PDB file of C-alpha atoms in Angstrom:
ATOM      1  CA  MET A   1    -176.697-114.817  14.819  1.00 46.00           C
ATOM      2  CA  GLY A   2    -175.668-111.324  15.868  1.00 53.00           C
ATOM      3  CA  ALA A   3    -176.770-109.810  19.157  1.00 61.00           C
ATOM      4  CA  GLY A   4    -179.679-107.859  17.645  1.00 60.00           C
ATOM      5  CA  LEU A   5    -180.928-110.525  15.263  1.00 61.00           C
ATOM      6  CA  LYS A   6    -183.455-112.796  16.941  1.00 65.00           C
ATOM      7  CA  GLY A   7    -184.549-114.911  14.015  1.00 68.00           C
ATOM      8  CA  ALA A   8    -184.881-115.113  10.249  1.00 67.00           C
ATOM      9  CA  ARG A   9    -186.925-117.066   7.768  1.00 71.00           C
ATOM     10  CA  VAL A  10    -187.357-117.221   4.019  1.00 72.00           C
ATOM     11  CA  ASP A  11    -190.838-116.991   2.534  1.00 72.00           C
ATOM     12  CA  GLU A  12    -192.435-115.828  -0.712  1.00 71.00           C
ATOM     13  CA  GLN A  13    -191.769-112.153   0.082  1.00 68.00           C
ATOM     14  CA  GLY A  14    -188.048-112.723   0.628  1.00 66.00           C
ATOM     15  CA  ILE A  15    -185.976-112.938   3.780  1.00 65.00           C
ATOM     16  CA  ILE A  16    -187.845-111.870   6.905  1.00 69.00           C
ATOM     17  CA  ALA A  17    -185.583-110.912   9.798  1.00 66.00           C
ATOM     18  CA  VAL A  18    -186.773-110.371  13.366  1.00 70.00           C
ATOM     19  CA  THR A  19    -184.557-107.912  15.189  1.00 66.00           C
ATOM     20  CA  ASP A  20    -184.444-106.311  18.609  1.00 64.00           C
ATOM     21  CA  TRP A  21    -182.030-103.421  18.928  1.00 61.00           C
ATOM     22  CA  SER A  22    -183.943-101.745  21.770  1.00 64.00           C
ATOM     23  CA  TRP A  23    -181.078-102.380  24.184  1.00 64.00           C
ATOM     24  CA  TYR A  24    -178.571-100.616  21.848  1.00 65.00           C
ATOM     25  CA  ASN A  25    -178.460 -96.866  22.482  1.00 70.00           C
ATOM     26  CA  SER A  26    -176.590 -94.046  20.764  1.00 72.00           C
ATOM     27  CA  GLN A  27    -173.937 -93.836  23.490  1.00 75.00           C
ATOM     28  CA  MET A  28    -173.042 -97.484  22.938  1.00 73.00           C
ATOM     29  CA  CYS A  29    -172.851 -96.856  19.218  1.00 71.00           C
ATOM     30  CA  LEU A  30    -170.551 -93.826  19.512  1.00 79.00           C
ATOM     31  CA  THR A  31    -168.162 -95.640  21.839  1.00 81.00           C
ATOM     32  CA  ASP A  32    -168.038 -98.834  19.778  1.00 77.00           C
ATOM     33  CA  LYS A  33    -164.777 -99.265  17.859  1.00 79.00           C
ATOM     34  CA  ASN A  34    -166.453-101.366  15.186  1.00 73.00           C
ATOM     35  CA  PHE A  35    -169.015 -98.640  14.497  1.00 76.00           C
ATOM     36  CA  TRP A  36    -166.232 -96.152  13.761  1.00 81.00           C
ATOM     37  CA  LYS A  37    -164.440 -98.639  11.504  1.00 75.00           C
ATOM     38  CA  ILE A  38    -167.534 -99.156   9.390  1.00 75.00           C
ATOM     39  CA  PHE A  39    -168.454 -95.454   9.475  1.00 79.00           C
ATOM     40  CA  SER A  40    -164.988 -94.445   8.239  1.00 77.00           C
ATOM     41  CA  MET A  41    -165.131 -97.132   5.557  1.00 74.00           C
ATOM     42  CA  LEU A  42    -168.393 -95.761   4.254  1.00 74.00           C
ATOM     43  CA  ILE A  43    -167.386 -92.100   4.390  1.00 77.00           C
ATOM     44  CA  LEU A  44    -163.854 -92.447   3.043  1.00 72.00           C
ATOM     45  CA  SER A  45    -164.459 -95.112   0.453  1.00 74.00           C
ATOM     46  CA  VAL A  46    -168.011 -95.504  -0.716  1.00 76.00           C
ATOM     47  CA  SER A  47    -168.875 -91.797  -0.939  1.00 78.00           C
ATOM     48  CA  TYR A  48    -165.861 -91.087  -3.138  1.00 80.00           C
ATOM     49  CA  CYS A  49    -166.450 -94.119  -5.360  1.00 79.00           C
ATOM     50  CA  PHE A  50    -170.145 -93.396  -5.861  1.00 79.00           C
ATOM     51  CA  PHE A  51    -169.265 -89.851  -6.896  1.00 83.00           C
ATOM     52  CA  THR A  52    -166.562 -91.054  -9.279  1.00 84.00           C
ATOM     53  CA  LYS A  53    -168.798 -93.699 -10.834  1.00 84.00           C
ATOM     54  CA  ILE A  54    -171.534 -91.198 -11.563  1.00 86.00           C
ATOM     55  CA  ALA A  55    -169.519 -88.111 -12.461  1.00 90.00           C
ATOM     56  CA  PHE A  56    -166.405 -89.435 -14.229  1.00 91.00           C
ATOM     57  CA  LYS A  57    -167.803 -88.719 -17.700  1.00 92.00           C
ATOM     58  CA  ILE A  58    -169.113 -85.265 -16.837  1.00 93.00           C
ATOM     59  CA  PHE A  59    -165.885 -84.348 -15.048  1.00 93.00           C
ATOM     60  CA  GLY A  60    -163.751 -85.777 -17.851  1.00 93.00           C
ATOM     61  CA  SER A  61    -165.710 -83.931 -20.527  1.00 93.00           C
ATOM     62  CA  THR A  62    -164.649 -80.600 -19.032  1.00 94.00           C
ATOM     63  CA  VAL A  63    -161.217 -81.220 -20.577  1.00 95.00           C
ATOM     64  CA  ILE A  64    -161.466 -84.319 -22.792  1.00 94.00           C
ATOM     65  CA  THR A  65    -163.701 -83.649 -25.793  1.00 93.00           C
ATOM     66  CA  ASP A  66    -163.756 -87.219 -27.149  1.00 94.00           C
ATOM     67  CA  ASP A  67    -167.044 -88.685 -25.916  1.00 94.00           C
ATOM     68  CA  LEU A  68    -166.243 -92.122 -27.325  1.00 96.00           C
ATOM     69  CA  PHE A  69    -163.027 -92.226 -25.294  1.00 96.00           C
ATOM     70  CA  LEU A  70    -164.927 -91.417 -22.090  1.00 95.00           C
ATOM     71  CA  THR A  71    -167.524 -94.063 -22.919  1.00 95.00           C
ATOM     72  CA  ARG A  72    -164.747 -96.626 -23.385  1.00 96.00           C
ATOM     73  CA  VAL A  73    -163.232 -95.596 -20.072  1.00 96.00           C
ATOM     74  CA  GLY A  74    -166.594 -96.352 -18.462  1.00 94.00           C
ATOM     75  CA  ILE A  75    -166.879 -99.729 -20.177  1.00 95.00           C
ATOM     76  CA  GLU A  76    -163.359-100.703 -19.164  1.00 96.00           C
ATOM     77  CA  GLY A  77    -163.899 -99.422 -15.637  1.00 95.00           C
ATOM     78  CA  TYR A  78    -167.113-101.324 -15.094  1.00 94.00           C
ATOM     79  CA  PHE A  79    -165.577-104.509 -16.501  1.00 96.00           C
ATOM     80  CA  ALA A  80    -162.487-104.129 -14.316  1.00 96.00           C
ATOM     81  CA  GLY A  81    -164.791-103.544 -11.353  1.00 93.00           C
ATOM     82  CA  ALA A  82    -166.600-106.798 -12.063  1.00 94.00           C
ATOM     83  CA  VAL A  83    -163.298-108.680 -12.188  1.00 95.00           C
ATOM     84  CA  SER A  84    -162.215-106.950  -9.002  1.00 94.00           C
ATOM     85  CA  ARG A  85    -165.255-108.303  -7.150  1.00 92.00           C
ATOM     86  CA  PHE A  86    -163.730-111.731  -7.567  1.00 91.00           C
ATOM     87  CA  ALA A  87    -160.105-110.694  -7.020  1.00 92.00           C
ATOM     88  CA  GLY A  88    -160.747-108.714  -3.819  1.00 89.00           C
ATOM     89  CA  PRO A  89    -161.757-111.682  -1.657  1.00 88.00           C
ATOM     90  CA  LEU A  90    -158.848-113.718  -3.014  1.00 90.00           C
ATOM     91  CA  LEU A  91    -156.463-110.956  -2.018  1.00 90.00           C
ATOM     92  CA  MET A  92    -158.143-110.696   1.383  1.00 88.00           C
ATOM     93  CA  GLN A  93    -157.685-114.434   1.919  1.00 87.00           C
ATOM     94  CA  LYS A  94    -154.007-114.109   1.070  1.00 90.00           C
ATOM     95  CA  ILE A  95    -153.008-110.993   3.053  1.00 90.00           C
ATOM     96  CA  GLY A  96    -155.957-110.373   5.399  1.00 85.00           C
ATOM     97  CA  PHE A  97    -158.731-107.822   5.660  1.00 82.00           C
ATOM     98  CA  PHE A  98    -156.764-104.973   7.237  1.00 82.00           C
ATOM     99  CA  LYS A  99    -153.962-105.005   4.652  1.00 89.00           C
ATOM    100  CA  THR A 100    -156.388-105.377   1.758  1.00 89.00           C
ATOM    101  CA  TYR A 101    -158.607-102.546   2.886  1.00 85.00           C
ATOM    102  CA  SER A 102    -155.640-100.342   3.757  1.00 86.00           C
ATOM    103  CA  LEU A 103    -154.284-100.842   0.257  1.00 91.00           C
ATOM    104  CA  VAL A 104    -157.655 -99.980  -1.286  1.00 89.00           C
ATOM    105  CA  LEU A 105    -157.993 -96.884   0.879  1.00 86.00           C
ATOM    106  CA  LEU A 106    -154.469 -95.645   0.102  1.00 90.00           C
ATOM    107  CA  ILE A 107    -155.082 -96.057  -3.628  1.00 92.00           C
ATOM    108  CA  GLU A 108    -158.396 -94.186  -3.371  1.00 89.00           C
ATOM    109  CA  ILE A 109    -156.829 -91.341  -1.390  1.00 88.00           C
ATOM    110  CA  PHE A 110    -154.036 -91.017  -3.955  1.00 93.00           C
ATOM    111  CA  ILE A 111    -156.510 -90.969  -6.848  1.00 92.00           C
ATOM    112  CA  ALA A 112    -158.783 -88.486  -5.071  1.00 89.00           C
ATOM    113  CA  PHE A 113    -155.952 -85.992  -4.677  1.00 92.00           C
ATOM    114  CA  THR A 114    -154.567 -86.438  -8.212  1.00 94.00           C
ATOM    115  CA  LEU A 115    -157.746 -86.757 -10.293  1.00 92.00           C
ATOM    116  CA  ALA A 116    -158.015 -83.019 -10.960  1.00 92.00           C
ATOM    117  CA  LYS A 117    -154.562 -83.091 -12.586  1.00 96.00           C
ATOM    118  CA  ALA A 118    -155.038 -86.489 -14.259  1.00 95.00           C
ATOM    119  CA  VAL A 119    -157.952 -85.263 -16.361  1.00 95.00           C
ATOM    120  CA  TYR A 120    -155.479 -83.255 -18.487  1.00 96.00           C
ATOM    121  CA  TYR A 121    -153.744 -86.499 -19.480  1.00 96.00           C
ATOM    122  CA  PRO A 122    -156.365 -88.842 -20.988  1.00 96.00           C
ATOM    123  CA  GLN A 123    -154.492 -92.126 -20.466  1.00 96.00           C
ATOM    124  CA  ILE A 124    -153.686 -91.291 -16.841  1.00 96.00           C
ATOM    125  CA  TYR A 125    -157.325 -90.291 -16.361  1.00 96.00           C
ATOM    126  CA  ARG A 126    -158.365 -93.648 -17.832  1.00 96.00           C
ATOM    127  CA  ILE A 127    -156.112 -95.533 -15.416  1.00 96.00           C
ATOM    128  CA  SER A 128    -157.361 -93.449 -12.486  1.00 95.00           C
ATOM    129  CA  ILE A 129    -161.034 -94.074 -13.236  1.00 95.00           C
ATOM    130  CA  ILE A 130    -160.540 -97.793 -13.863  1.00 95.00           C
ATOM    131  CA  THR A 131    -158.537 -98.164 -10.654  1.00 94.00           C
ATOM    132  CA  SER A 132    -161.147 -96.203  -8.722  1.00 92.00           C
ATOM    133  CA  MET A 133    -163.917 -98.507  -9.939  1.00 92.00           C
ATOM    134  CA  MET A 134    -161.813-101.528  -9.032  1.00 93.00           C
ATOM    135  CA  CYS A 135    -161.339-100.163  -5.517  1.00 91.00           C
ATOM    136  CA  GLU A 136    -165.078 -99.670  -5.090  1.00 89.00           C
ATOM    137  CA  SER A 137    -165.797-103.215  -6.220  1.00 90.00           C
ATOM    138  CA  THR A 138    -163.130-104.593  -3.916  1.00 90.00           C
ATOM    139  CA  HIS A 139    -164.710-102.678  -1.056  1.00 86.00           C
ATOM    140  CA  PHE A 140    -168.118-104.198  -1.740  1.00 85.00           C
ATOM    141  CA  SER A 141    -166.695-107.703  -2.019  1.00 87.00           C
ATOM    142  CA  ILE A 142    -164.772-107.621   1.271  1.00 84.00           C
ATOM    143  CA  PHE A 143    -167.309-105.642   3.304  1.00 78.00           C
ATOM    144  CA  PRO A 144    -169.894-108.459   3.844  1.00 76.00           C
ATOM    145  CA  PRO A 145    -167.432-110.760   5.672  1.00 71.00           C
ATOM    146  CA  LEU A 146    -166.540-107.874   7.995  1.00 70.00           C
ATOM    147  CA  SER A 147    -170.209-107.183   8.716  1.00 68.00           C
ATOM    148  CA  GLY A 148    -170.810-110.868   9.326  1.00 66.00           C
ATOM    149  CA  ALA A 149    -167.900-111.019  11.752  1.00 64.00           C
ATOM    150  CA  ILE A 150    -169.176-107.983  13.673  1.00 62.00           C
ATOM    151  CA  TYR A 151    -172.937-108.531  13.658  1.00 61.00           C
ATOM    152  CA  GLY A 152    -173.144-112.273  13.135  1.00 59.00           C
ATOM    153  CA  PRO A 153    -174.210-114.281  10.111  1.00 56.00           C
ATOM    154  CA  VAL A 154    -177.727-113.981   8.727  1.00 51.00           C
TER     155      VAL A 154
END
């Protein structure tokens, strides 16, 4: 178990974890390299992907008037994201966590800076949104092993 987790049990209410983080202060947190890795992952990746997942149709409809097309983009994106949840860990096993996450982050940064132009070209917008949803799913499939390595298994 991780340093702060003292015990866990499963009962009818779910998983009950007993923790003690009283020894962990804010100074330790701010000087911990792992904290900054996870913090940057959440800020740079998850915030962007959550925004894209929610607002892609509204943003796309400012230029693209075909609502059915935008709905199909969402369907394809969510399906590709589901497939990516299985492909992400396989890629991580093959090339490692750092390379996998770096690739995901570089793709997300590229899409973030080009999305405003991509919306004028429907097929490029479709590819951008689908790829963005795949990146988010990959993030959520490779993040638990990192957390387990840092904080210990639960």
